[in-house]
């Protein structure tokens, strides 16, 4: 069924069900402010309920509508009449969310031949139950009646006057991140590359060669390799815009480069535009669905991203980028503090695509957190055997020596060697490395050098109490305001990705207090406060975001 022929029904906060509507109708009513995003929606007649703001077909239009509400243009009220269905007497239950349980099974190997492209014809089994959708089956025939759309719109206008709480829900649901520039420090930050139109078309051999180069770069998994992969994939899309595999891989690279990007409006448009354009090319392609998951993740909608990732695993057992999806799900699960269940997905990703270093390193850190030292060591060494210059694997091995094996001398040598590598690693990991070196040097009585490393660790992670304690014990002082101002939003974002919204809101508040014009910092503080159920304070910080 084409997107134009799909029908939908919507349920408002009072349980009133309206519809069915076509997709273009819903897009039109979103634009006109009739539907706000807080409604529930389901495909008609046998879909399952989900939030309108979470339905990929309507996410972008809701976002555009929310932007226009800042200065709404005058609109001519519609004159159409719509069918509405009264809700049944008994409450309908939402479908139970079923997670795909992936078992450790032998799977085909991701192609490693240098002349091969991405595994276009790869068949990868996905174990686990298939999600079943409950149908909309009212307990008694619904009462149909006609209701003027103008009346519906008037009711929506009244609801808009309910106060800032509704506005906050709308803004959070719509991902209103593009209204302000990012307040992060742009020092050494990169801008994501966007494919340009009007470039010369590429032939099949050129596409194959560039795709192979990009895949090999992704396998090596350093920051510099990801930049190389980005260049190659962008050039492929410029010369062959309908290449879905290149688009899916570029979305992966965008996700990996996101922590190092400026994360400004241009970067957000790059991710959002790639998602939308890929889905338009083929609405049923898992590449487009994966790009949508990356967009949701980058915009902080982690629950929605997880649901989108799981839909790929349940519906696509022959998807060339499946190991990347396994890795993505493992990261989201670990972010939800479910470390035990993330490990099988890291193992699965590594098993399906053996040359890829990323899941091996992620597995090493996960096993280290589980105090499984020998297994973690094996994972790190496996990564370094494939790429001896992988900085994150190197420092991971050093942290393991210090934390679990109590081998201070070996840890100091390994950590120091890792720090000398030019590549970039996540800020919090680098802070942990510096902190560990400071601890080792303190044990050895080298207070002067220990203080230097403690100061560098605190500059990267000023919210860490253990780092603060060793810094003060060594006679140092906390970092100045300017450094905190430059780094606190970036640090807050990392806390959000790990699910620590309490720590995140503190970082965002600090950034705003140092720069009261930074509306993005106040907005992110409001969003984090909302996540920890501090609704009243969240509303106050949302107001500050407008003032800033």
Short mmCIF file of C-alpha atoms in Angstrom, two decimals:
data_model
loop_
_atom_site.label_atom_id
_atom_site.label_comp_id
_atom_site.label_asym_id
_atom_site.label_seq_id
_atom_site.Cartn_x
_atom_site.Cartn_y
_atom_site.Cartn_z
CA UNK A 1 0.00 0.00 0.00
CA UNK A 2 1.41 3.37 -0.97
CA UNK A 3 1.85 6.10 1.62
CA UNK A 4 -0.92 8.09 -0.03
CA UNK A 5 -3.42 5.25 0.49
CA UNK A 6 -2.63 4.57 4.14
CA UNK A 7 -5.44 5.54 6.51
CA UNK A 8 -5.06 6.62 10.11
CA UNK A 9 -7.22 7.20 13.17
CA UNK A 10 -6.32 9.54 16.02
CA UNK A 11 -7.31 9.54 19.69
CA UNK A 12 -7.17 12.73 21.75
CA UNK A 13 -6.62 13.17 25.49
CA UNK A 14 -10.33 12.63 26.16
CA UNK A 15 -10.42 9.30 24.35
CA UNK A 16 -12.28 10.66 21.31
CA UNK A 17 -11.25 8.80 18.17
CA UNK A 18 -11.28 10.67 14.86
CA UNK A 19 -10.77 9.44 11.34
CA UNK A 20 -9.93 7.71 9.22
CA UNK A 21 -7.60 10.25 7.57
CA UNK A 22 -5.08 9.89 4.77
CA UNK A 23 -1.45 10.76 5.36
CA UNK A 24 -1.72 14.05 3.35
CA UNK A 25 -4.76 15.05 5.40
CA UNK A 26 -2.93 14.58 8.68
CA UNK A 27 0.07 16.53 7.39
CA UNK A 28 -2.27 19.33 6.39
CA UNK A 29 -4.03 19.41 9.77
CA UNK A 30 -0.67 19.42 11.59
CA UNK A 31 0.37 22.41 9.51
CA UNK A 32 -2.89 24.19 10.34
CA UNK A 33 -2.52 23.52 14.07
CA UNK A 34 -5.46 21.14 14.35
CA UNK A 35 -3.27 18.26 15.51
CA UNK A 36 -0.56 19.24 18.03
CA UNK A 37 1.44 16.04 18.47
CA UNK A 38 0.00 14.97 21.83
CA UNK A 39 -2.62 12.73 20.18
CA UNK A 40 -2.32 8.96 19.80
CA UNK A 41 -2.37 7.56 16.26
CA UNK A 42 -2.89 4.16 14.68
CA UNK A 43 -3.07 2.79 11.16
CA UNK A 44 -6.65 2.00 10.19
CA UNK A 45 -8.18 -0.52 10.60
CA UNK A 46 -5.68 -2.85 12.33
CA UNK A 47 -2.76 -0.85 13.67
CA UNK A 48 -1.39 -0.29 17.15
CA UNK A 49 -1.48 2.97 19.06
CA UNK A 50 1.56 5.22 19.29
CA UNK A 51 2.10 8.92 19.92
CA UNK A 52 1.62 11.13 16.88
CA UNK A 53 4.87 12.90 17.73
CA UNK A 54 6.71 9.56 17.54
CA UNK A 55 5.33 8.47 14.16
CA UNK A 56 8.15 9.01 11.62
CA UNK A 57 5.78 10.10 8.83
CA UNK A 58 4.69 13.14 10.82
CA UNK A 59 7.71 14.01 12.98
CA UNK A 60 9.20 16.60 10.59
CA UNK A 61 5.88 18.29 9.90
CA UNK A 62 5.15 18.56 13.64
CA UNK A 63 8.54 20.12 14.10
CA UNK A 64 7.92 22.66 11.34
CA UNK A 65 4.52 23.46 12.83
CA UNK A 66 6.04 24.07 16.27
CA UNK A 67 8.59 26.44 14.74
CA UNK A 68 5.83 28.41 13.03
CA UNK A 69 3.95 28.76 16.32
CA UNK A 70 6.58 31.23 17.50
CA UNK A 71 5.15 33.71 14.92
CA UNK A 72 2.11 31.94 13.47
CA UNK A 73 0.98 33.20 10.05
CA UNK A 74 -2.73 33.79 9.51
CA UNK A 75 -4.41 30.72 8.10
CA UNK A 76 -7.73 30.28 6.43
CA UNK A 77 -9.83 27.85 8.48
CA UNK A 78 -10.68 24.63 6.68
CA UNK A 79 -14.24 23.91 5.71
CA UNK A 80 -14.07 20.13 5.37
CA UNK A 81 -16.12 17.84 7.53
CA UNK A 82 -14.61 14.72 9.05
CA UNK A 83 -15.96 11.51 10.48
CA UNK A 84 -15.39 10.99 14.16
CA UNK A 85 -15.85 7.82 16.19
CA UNK A 86 -16.99 7.91 19.81
CA UNK A 87 -14.75 5.80 22.05
CA UNK A 88 -16.06 2.44 23.25
CA UNK A 89 -17.21 2.12 26.87
CA UNK A 90 -14.22 0.06 27.97
CA UNK A 91 -10.70 1.35 27.75
CA UNK A 92 -8.59 -0.12 24.96
CA UNK A 93 -5.23 -1.43 26.05
CA UNK A 94 -2.08 -0.43 24.29
CA UNK A 95 -0.06 -3.29 22.80
CA UNK A 96 2.70 -4.72 24.95
CA UNK A 97 6.16 -3.82 23.69
CA UNK A 98 8.06 -6.96 22.84
CA UNK A 99 11.83 -6.90 22.63
CA UNK A 100 13.65 -9.14 20.22
CA UNK A 101 15.83 -11.54 22.16
CA UNK A 102 18.97 -12.15 20.14
CA UNK A 103 20.76 -15.39 20.88
CA UNK A 104 24.36 -16.19 20.21
CA UNK A 105 24.09 -18.08 16.94
CA UNK A 106 26.57 -18.61 14.18
CA UNK A 107 25.92 -16.07 11.47
CA UNK A 108 27.34 -15.41 8.01
CA UNK A 109 30.41 -13.23 7.91
CA UNK A 110 30.28 -9.66 6.69
CA UNK A 111 32.29 -9.55 3.41
CA UNK A 112 35.94 -8.64 3.78
CA UNK A 113 37.01 -8.87 0.14
CA UNK A 114 38.54 -5.53 -0.84
CA UNK A 115 36.59 -5.45 -4.11
CA UNK A 116 33.25 -6.19 -2.49
CA UNK A 117 30.65 -3.59 -1.67
CA UNK A 118 28.39 -3.71 1.36
CA UNK A 119 26.71 -7.10 1.78
CA UNK A 120 23.82 -6.51 -0.57
CA UNK A 121 22.80 -10.15 -0.67
CA UNK A 122 23.70 -11.13 2.89
CA UNK A 123 21.23 -13.19 4.84
CA UNK A 124 21.55 -12.76 8.60
CA UNK A 125 19.16 -14.67 10.86
CA UNK A 126 17.48 -12.68 13.60
CA UNK A 127 16.34 -14.84 16.45
CA UNK A 128 13.50 -13.99 18.74
CA UNK A 129 9.77 -13.50 18.73
CA UNK A 130 8.08 -11.37 16.14
CA UNK A 131 6.19 -8.37 17.40
CA UNK A 132 2.47 -8.81 16.90
CA UNK A 133 0.17 -5.86 16.59
CA UNK A 134 -3.17 -5.74 18.27
CA UNK A 135 -5.98 -4.48 16.12
CA UNK A 136 -8.46 -1.76 16.82
CA UNK A 137 -11.48 -3.77 17.76
CA UNK A 138 -14.02 -1.75 19.78
CA UNK A 139 -16.28 -3.73 22.04
CA UNK A 140 -19.32 -2.35 20.28
CA UNK A 141 -19.88 -0.64 16.91
CA UNK A 142 -18.71 2.97 17.13
CA UNK A 143 -21.17 5.80 16.82
CA UNK A 144 -20.37 7.80 13.70
CA UNK A 145 -21.21 11.45 13.46
CA UNK A 146 -20.08 14.48 11.50
CA UNK A 147 -18.15 17.22 13.20
CA UNK A 148 -16.97 20.42 11.56
CA UNK A 149 -13.19 20.71 11.47
CA UNK A 150 -13.58 24.33 12.51
CA UNK A 151 -15.00 23.11 15.83
CA UNK A 152 -12.07 20.79 16.32
CA UNK A 153 -9.71 23.65 15.58
CA UNK A 154 -11.46 25.94 18.05
CA UNK A 155 -11.07 23.26 20.72
CA UNK A 156 -7.37 23.03 19.94
CA UNK A 157 -7.02 26.80 20.28
CA UNK A 158 -8.58 26.57 23.76
CA UNK A 159 -6.15 23.82 24.71
CA UNK A 160 -3.24 26.02 23.68
CA UNK A 161 -4.22 28.37 26.48
CA UNK A 162 -3.68 25.74 29.16
CA UNK A 163 -0.31 27.23 30.01
CA UNK A 164 3.38 26.53 29.70
CA UNK A 165 3.10 22.89 30.77
CA UNK A 166 1.41 21.95 27.49
CA UNK A 167 3.96 24.01 25.60
CA UNK A 168 6.75 22.13 27.33
CA UNK A 169 5.25 18.77 26.36
CA UNK A 170 4.89 19.95 22.77
CA UNK A 171 8.43 21.25 22.60
CA UNK A 172 9.93 18.11 24.08
CA UNK A 173 7.79 15.87 21.87
CA UNK A 174 8.66 17.84 18.78
CA UNK A 175 12.39 18.01 19.44
CA UNK A 176 12.57 21.80 19.30
CA UNK A 177 16.34 21.81 19.08
CA UNK A 178 16.68 23.88 15.92
CA UNK A 179 15.23 27.11 17.28
CA UNK A 180 18.50 28.16 18.87
CA UNK A 181 22.14 27.71 17.94
CA UNK A 182 24.07 25.25 20.03
CA UNK A 183 25.77 26.80 23.04
CA UNK A 184 28.64 24.30 22.95
CA UNK A 185 32.23 25.27 22.54
CA UNK A 186 33.15 25.04 18.87
CA UNK A 187 36.87 24.64 19.57
CA UNK A 188 38.12 21.72 17.47
CA UNK A 189 34.54 20.80 16.66
CA UNK A 190 33.76 19.60 13.15
CA UNK A 191 30.83 20.26 10.84
CA UNK A 192 29.11 17.27 9.25
CA UNK A 193 29.49 17.08 5.48
CA UNK A 194 26.30 17.24 3.41
CA UNK A 195 26.06 15.83 -0.14
CA UNK A 196 25.62 18.59 -2.72
CA UNK A 197 23.41 18.42 -5.77
CA UNK A 198 24.52 18.91 -9.34
CA UNK A 199 27.72 16.86 -9.19
CA UNK A 200 28.86 14.52 -11.97
CA UNK A 201 27.36 11.04 -11.93
CA UNK A 202 29.54 8.11 -10.93
CA UNK A 203 29.87 4.85 -12.79
CA UNK A 204 29.41 1.42 -11.16
CA UNK A 205 33.16 0.79 -10.77
CA UNK A 206 33.79 4.16 -9.10
CA UNK A 207 30.89 3.57 -6.72
CA UNK A 208 32.17 0.10 -5.87
CA UNK A 209 35.71 1.34 -5.23
CA UNK A 210 34.63 4.25 -3.01
CA UNK A 211 32.14 2.15 -1.09
CA UNK A 212 34.81 -0.47 -0.43
CA UNK A 213 37.20 2.24 0.82
CA UNK A 214 34.50 3.65 3.11
CA UNK A 215 33.71 0.21 4.56
CA UNK A 216 37.39 -0.47 5.29
CA UNK A 217 37.69 2.91 7.00
CA UNK A 218 34.63 2.20 9.14
CA UNK A 219 36.15 -1.14 10.10
CA UNK A 220 39.32 0.58 11.39
CA UNK A 221 37.08 2.79 13.56
CA UNK A 222 39.24 5.76 14.51
CA UNK A 223 38.11 9.37 14.36
CA UNK A 224 40.31 9.99 11.32
CA UNK A 225 39.00 6.86 9.60
CA UNK A 226 35.43 8.02 10.14
CA UNK A 227 36.26 11.36 8.52
CA UNK A 228 37.66 9.47 5.53
CA UNK A 229 34.55 7.32 5.34
CA UNK A 230 32.36 10.43 5.49
CA UNK A 231 34.22 11.96 2.52
CA UNK A 232 33.86 8.81 0.42
CA UNK A 233 30.19 8.27 1.24
CA UNK A 234 29.27 11.89 0.55
CA UNK A 235 30.98 11.67 -2.84
CA UNK A 236 29.04 8.47 -3.65
CA UNK A 237 25.71 10.07 -2.79
CA UNK A 238 26.60 13.16 -4.83
CA UNK A 239 27.31 10.94 -7.83
CA UNK A 240 24.62 8.31 -7.21
CA UNK A 241 21.91 9.85 -5.05
CA UNK A 242 19.73 6.73 -4.99
CA UNK A 243 22.41 4.49 -3.43
CA UNK A 244 20.64 3.43 -0.24
CA UNK A 245 23.55 1.52 1.25
CA UNK A 246 25.82 4.54 1.04
CA UNK A 247 23.10 6.60 2.69
CA UNK A 248 22.69 4.11 5.51
CA UNK A 249 26.45 4.02 6.12
CA UNK A 250 26.64 7.82 6.08
CA UNK A 251 23.94 7.95 8.74
CA UNK A 252 26.10 5.61 10.84
CA UNK A 253 29.14 7.85 10.34
CA UNK A 254 27.06 10.91 11.28
CA UNK A 255 26.10 9.16 14.51
CA UNK A 256 29.71 8.31 15.36
CA UNK A 257 30.95 11.82 14.58
CA UNK A 258 28.10 13.51 16.44
CA UNK A 259 29.94 13.84 19.80
CA UNK A 260 32.75 15.67 17.98
CA UNK A 261 30.48 17.86 15.84
CA UNK A 262 29.38 21.43 16.53
CA UNK A 263 25.80 20.10 16.86
CA UNK A 264 24.50 23.39 15.55
CA UNK A 265 21.50 23.93 13.30
CA UNK A 266 23.51 22.99 10.20
CA UNK A 267 24.60 19.65 11.69
CA UNK A 268 21.06 18.90 12.80
CA UNK A 269 19.77 19.68 9.33
CA UNK A 270 22.40 17.35 7.89
CA UNK A 271 21.11 14.40 9.90
CA UNK A 272 17.44 15.29 9.53
CA UNK A 273 17.79 15.91 5.79
CA UNK A 274 19.62 12.64 5.18
CA UNK A 275 16.92 10.75 7.08
CA UNK A 276 14.08 12.38 5.22
CA UNK A 277 15.68 12.07 1.78
CA UNK A 278 16.56 8.40 2.31
CA UNK A 279 13.05 7.53 3.43
CA UNK A 280 11.56 9.37 0.47
CA UNK A 281 13.65 7.27 -1.92
CA UNK A 282 12.19 4.04 -0.53
CA UNK A 283 9.73 4.25 2.35
CA UNK A 284 10.12 0.53 3.06
CA UNK A 285 13.92 0.42 3.06
CA UNK A 286 15.57 -0.40 6.41
CA UNK A 287 18.31 2.08 5.44
CA UNK A 288 15.79 4.90 5.73
CA UNK A 289 14.47 3.48 9.00
CA UNK A 290 18.00 3.29 10.36
CA UNK A 291 18.66 6.91 9.36
CA UNK A 292 15.46 7.86 11.19
CA UNK A 293 16.75 6.08 14.31
CA UNK A 294 20.01 8.01 14.09
CA UNK A 295 18.08 11.27 13.82
CA UNK A 296 15.96 10.44 16.85
CA UNK A 297 19.08 9.49 18.82
CA UNK A 298 20.94 12.67 17.89
CA UNK A 299 17.93 14.76 18.91
CA UNK A 300 17.81 13.08 22.32
CA UNK A 301 14.74 10.90 21.67
CA UNK A 302 16.34 7.70 22.96
CA UNK A 303 13.17 5.70 23.63
CA UNK A 304 11.88 6.39 20.13
CA UNK A 305 15.29 5.52 18.67
CA UNK A 306 15.26 2.21 20.53
CA UNK A 307 11.81 1.36 19.21
CA UNK A 308 12.88 2.19 15.66
CA UNK A 309 16.02 0.05 15.97
CA UNK A 310 13.99 -2.87 17.29
CA UNK A 311 11.56 -2.57 14.39
CA UNK A 312 14.49 -3.06 12.00
CA UNK A 313 15.66 -6.19 13.82
CA UNK A 314 12.17 -7.66 13.84
CA UNK A 315 11.29 -6.95 10.22
CA UNK A 316 14.59 -7.30 8.32
CA UNK A 317 16.57 -10.52 8.46
CA UNK A 318 18.43 -9.76 5.21
CA UNK A 319 19.71 -6.24 5.82
CA UNK A 320 23.32 -5.53 4.83
CA UNK A 321 23.87 -3.13 7.75
CA UNK A 322 22.43 -5.47 10.36
CA UNK A 323 25.65 -5.66 12.45
CA UNK A 324 25.54 -1.86 12.74
CA UNK A 325 21.97 -2.13 14.02
CA UNK A 326 23.05 -4.75 16.58
CA UNK A 327 25.74 -2.35 17.79
CA UNK A 328 23.24 0.51 17.96
CA UNK A 329 20.80 -1.49 20.05
CA UNK A 330 23.58 -2.61 22.39
CA UNK A 331 24.57 1.02 22.99
CA UNK A 332 20.99 2.07 23.70
CA UNK A 333 20.48 -0.86 26.09
CA UNK A 334 23.70 -0.02 27.91
CA UNK A 335 22.54 3.60 28.11
CA UNK A 336 19.42 2.29 29.84
CA UNK A 337 21.67 0.76 32.54
CA UNK A 338 20.99 -2.78 31.28
CA UNK A 339 24.60 -3.82 30.87
CA UNK A 340 24.00 -7.57 30.98
CA UNK A 341 21.62 -7.52 28.01
CA UNK A 342 23.81 -5.19 25.96
CA UNK A 343 26.74 -7.62 25.91
CA UNK A 344 25.10 -10.27 23.66
CA UNK A 345 24.35 -7.61 21.05
CA UNK A 346 27.96 -6.38 21.07
CA UNK A 347 29.05 -10.00 20.65
CA UNK A 348 26.57 -10.52 17.83
CA UNK A 349 27.75 -7.41 15.97
CA UNK A 350 31.37 -8.54 16.26
CA UNK A 351 30.51 -12.08 15.19
CA UNK A 352 28.62 -11.02 12.09
CA UNK A 353 31.25 -8.49 10.99
CA UNK A 354 34.63 -9.74 12.35
CA UNK A 355 36.90 -7.03 10.83
CA UNK A 356 34.87 -4.25 12.47
CA UNK A 357 36.68 -2.97 15.56
CA UNK A 358 33.91 -0.89 17.13
CA UNK A 359 31.89 -3.74 18.77
CA UNK A 360 35.06 -5.38 20.09
CA UNK A 361 36.05 -2.21 21.95
CA UNK A 362 32.51 -1.61 23.20
CA UNK A 363 32.41 -5.21 24.41
CA UNK A 364 35.71 -4.71 26.23
CA UNK A 365 34.42 -1.71 28.17
CA UNK A 366 31.12 -3.47 28.96
CA UNK A 367 32.92 -6.57 30.26
CA UNK A 368 35.26 -4.38 32.32
CA UNK A 369 32.23 -2.77 33.98
CA UNK A 370 31.00 -6.29 34.77
CA UNK A 371 34.39 -7.11 36.36
CA UNK A 372 35.09 -9.78 33.74
CA UNK A 373 38.78 -8.93 33.33
CA UNK A 374 40.12 -11.79 31.18
CA UNK A 375 37.25 -11.54 28.69
CA UNK A 376 37.60 -7.75 28.51
CA UNK A 377 41.34 -8.07 27.90
CA UNK A 378 40.70 -10.49 25.06
CA UNK A 379 38.25 -8.07 23.44
CA UNK A 380 40.67 -5.11 23.64
CA UNK A 381 43.60 -7.15 22.34
CA UNK A 382 41.47 -8.46 19.46
CA UNK A 383 40.74 -4.86 18.47
CA UNK A 384 44.40 -3.84 18.71
CA UNK A 385 45.45 -6.85 16.62
CA UNK A 386 43.36 -5.40 13.79
CA UNK A 387 44.39 -1.80 14.34
CA UNK A 388 47.36 -1.12 16.62
CA UNK A 389 46.62 2.62 16.42
CA UNK A 390 43.13 2.37 17.90
CA UNK A 391 43.42 4.83 20.78
CA UNK A 392 40.23 3.83 22.60
CA UNK A 393 41.21 0.14 22.63
CA UNK A 394 44.69 1.07 23.88
CA UNK A 395 43.50 3.15 26.82
CA UNK A 396 40.81 0.57 27.54
CA UNK A 397 43.51 -2.04 28.03
CA UNK A 398 45.39 0.34 30.33
CA UNK A 399 42.31 1.09 32.41
CA UNK A 400 41.70 -2.64 32.71
CA UNK A 401 45.24 -3.21 34.01
CA UNK A 402 44.75 -0.52 36.64
CA UNK A 403 41.17 -1.15 37.72
CA UNK A 404 40.87 -4.92 37.71
CA UNK A 405 44.39 -6.36 37.54
CA UNK A 406 46.11 -3.87 39.90
CA UNK A 407 49.12 -3.67 37.59
CA UNK A 408 50.05 -0.03 38.07
CA UNK A 409 53.32 -0.03 36.13
CA UNK A 410 51.82 -1.77 33.11
CA UNK A 411 48.73 0.46 33.29
CA UNK A 412 50.83 3.65 33.43
CA UNK A 413 52.86 2.63 30.38
CA UNK A 414 49.79 1.63 28.38
CA UNK A 415 47.72 4.66 29.33
CA UNK A 416 50.58 7.04 28.60
CA UNK A 417 51.16 5.42 25.21
CA UNK A 418 47.46 5.69 24.44
CA UNK A 419 47.34 9.37 25.32
CA UNK A 420 50.21 10.06 22.92
CA UNK A 421 48.13 8.79 19.99
CA UNK A 422 46.69 11.61 17.91
CA UNK A 423 43.13 10.30 17.51
CA UNK A 424 40.17 11.59 19.52
CA UNK A 425 38.23 9.59 22.09
CA UNK A 426 35.10 10.42 24.14
CA UNK A 427 35.68 13.21 26.65
CA UNK A 428 34.59 11.24 29.71
CA UNK A 429 36.85 8.32 28.81
CA UNK A 430 39.81 10.65 28.36
CA UNK A 431 39.03 12.21 31.75
CA UNK A 432 39.02 8.73 33.30
CA UNK A 433 42.39 7.98 31.73
CA UNK A 434 43.93 11.19 33.09
CA UNK A 435 42.39 10.55 36.51
CA UNK A 436 43.81 7.02 36.61
CA UNK A 437 47.28 8.28 35.73
CA UNK A 438 46.98 10.89 38.50
CA UNK A 439 46.09 8.13 40.95
CA UNK A 440 49.05 5.97 39.88
CA UNK A 441 51.49 8.89 40.13
CA UNK A 442 50.11 9.76 43.56
CA UNK A 443 50.79 6.20 44.71
CA UNK A 444 54.34 6.54 43.43
CA UNK A 445 54.84 9.82 45.30
CA UNK A 446 55.12 11.97 42.17
CA UNK A 447 52.78 14.71 43.43
CA UNK A 448 53.76 17.34 40.90
CA UNK A 449 53.00 15.25 37.82
CA UNK A 450 49.91 13.79 39.49
CA UNK A 451 48.52 17.31 39.98
CA UNK A 452 49.05 18.11 36.31
CA UNK A 453 47.04 15.07 35.21
CA UNK A 454 44.35 15.74 37.85
CA UNK A 455 43.93 19.29 36.53
CA UNK A 456 43.55 18.02 32.97
CA UNK A 457 41.02 15.41 34.11
CA UNK A 458 38.99 18.02 35.99
CA UNK A 459 38.98 20.30 32.95
CA UNK A 460 37.35 17.52 30.94
CA UNK A 461 34.93 16.37 33.65
CA UNK A 462 34.46 19.09 36.28
CA UNK A 463 31.41 17.36 37.79
CA UNK A 464 33.30 14.23 38.90
CA UNK A 465 33.58 14.12 42.69
CA UNK A 466 36.51 11.63 42.72
CA UNK A 467 38.44 13.89 40.35
CA UNK A 468 37.65 16.96 42.48
CA UNK A 469 38.84 15.18 45.62
CA UNK A 470 42.21 14.14 44.23
CA UNK A 471 42.68 17.59 42.69
CA UNK A 472 42.10 19.36 46.02
CA UNK A 473 44.16 16.79 47.93
CA UNK A 474 47.10 17.53 45.63
CA UNK A 475 46.75 21.24 46.27
CA UNK A 476 45.01 22.17 43.03
CA UNK A 477 41.98 24.35 42.45
CA UNK A 478 38.86 23.74 40.43
CA UNK A 479 38.74 24.90 36.82
CA UNK A 480 37.75 28.48 36.12
CA UNK A 481 34.37 29.60 34.89
CA UNK A 482 35.51 30.09 31.31
CA UNK A 483 36.44 26.43 30.91
CA UNK A 484 33.17 25.33 32.52
CA UNK A 485 31.26 27.66 30.23
CA UNK A 486 32.93 26.19 27.17
CA UNK A 487 32.52 22.54 28.08
CA UNK A 488 29.49 22.10 30.33
CA UNK A 489 26.90 21.70 27.57
CA UNK A 490 29.00 19.07 25.82
CA UNK A 491 29.43 17.27 29.14
CA UNK A 492 25.70 17.57 29.84
CA UNK A 493 24.97 15.96 26.48
CA UNK A 494 27.18 13.01 27.38
CA UNK A 495 25.34 12.60 30.66
CA UNK A 496 22.05 12.60 28.75
CA UNK A 497 23.32 9.88 26.43
CA UNK A 498 24.21 7.78 29.47
CA UNK A 499 20.77 8.43 31.04
CA UNK A 500 22.05 10.57 33.95
CA UNK A 501 19.57 13.45 33.60
CA UNK A 502 20.24 14.70 37.14
CA UNK A 503 23.90 15.37 36.36
CA UNK A 504 22.98 16.71 32.92
CA UNK A 505 20.59 19.38 34.21
CA UNK A 506 23.27 20.65 36.60
CA UNK A 507 25.72 21.10 33.71
CA UNK A 508 23.15 22.90 31.57
CA UNK A 509 22.20 25.22 34.43
CA UNK A 510 25.86 26.09 34.95
CA UNK A 511 26.26 26.92 31.27
CA UNK A 512 23.21 29.20 31.32
CA UNK A 513 24.19 30.97 34.52
CA UNK A 514 27.58 31.79 32.98
CA UNK A 515 25.95 32.88 29.72
CA UNK A 516 22.33 34.04 30.28
CA UNK A 517 21.87 34.53 26.54
CA UNK A 518 22.39 30.84 25.88
CA UNK A 519 18.80 29.75 25.23
CA UNK A 520 19.87 26.26 24.21
CA UNK A 521 21.44 25.62 27.63
CA UNK A 522 18.22 26.64 29.38
CA UNK A 523 16.13 24.54 27.02
CA UNK A 524 18.27 21.45 27.61
CA UNK A 525 18.10 22.07 31.35
CA UNK A 526 14.30 22.15 31.09
CA UNK A 527 14.26 18.93 29.09
CA UNK A 528 16.49 17.12 31.60
CA UNK A 529 14.43 18.37 34.54
CA UNK A 530 11.31 17.08 32.84
CA UNK A 531 12.92 13.65 32.57
CA UNK A 532 13.43 13.51 36.36
CA UNK A 533 9.84 14.66 37.01
CA UNK A 534 10.77 18.19 38.13
CA UNK A 535 7.97 19.66 36.03
CA UNK A 536 7.56 23.02 37.76
CA UNK A 537 11.27 23.79 37.65
CA UNK A 538 11.36 22.56 34.07
CA UNK A 539 8.72 25.12 33.12
CA UNK A 540 10.73 27.91 34.76
CA UNK A 541 13.81 26.94 32.81
CA UNK A 542 11.79 26.72 29.62
CA UNK A 543 10.77 30.34 30.21
CA UNK A 544 14.45 31.22 30.65
CA UNK A 545 15.18 29.66 27.26
CA UNK A 546 12.84 32.17 25.62
CA UNK A 547 14.38 35.04 27.56
CA UNK A 548 17.85 33.94 26.53
#
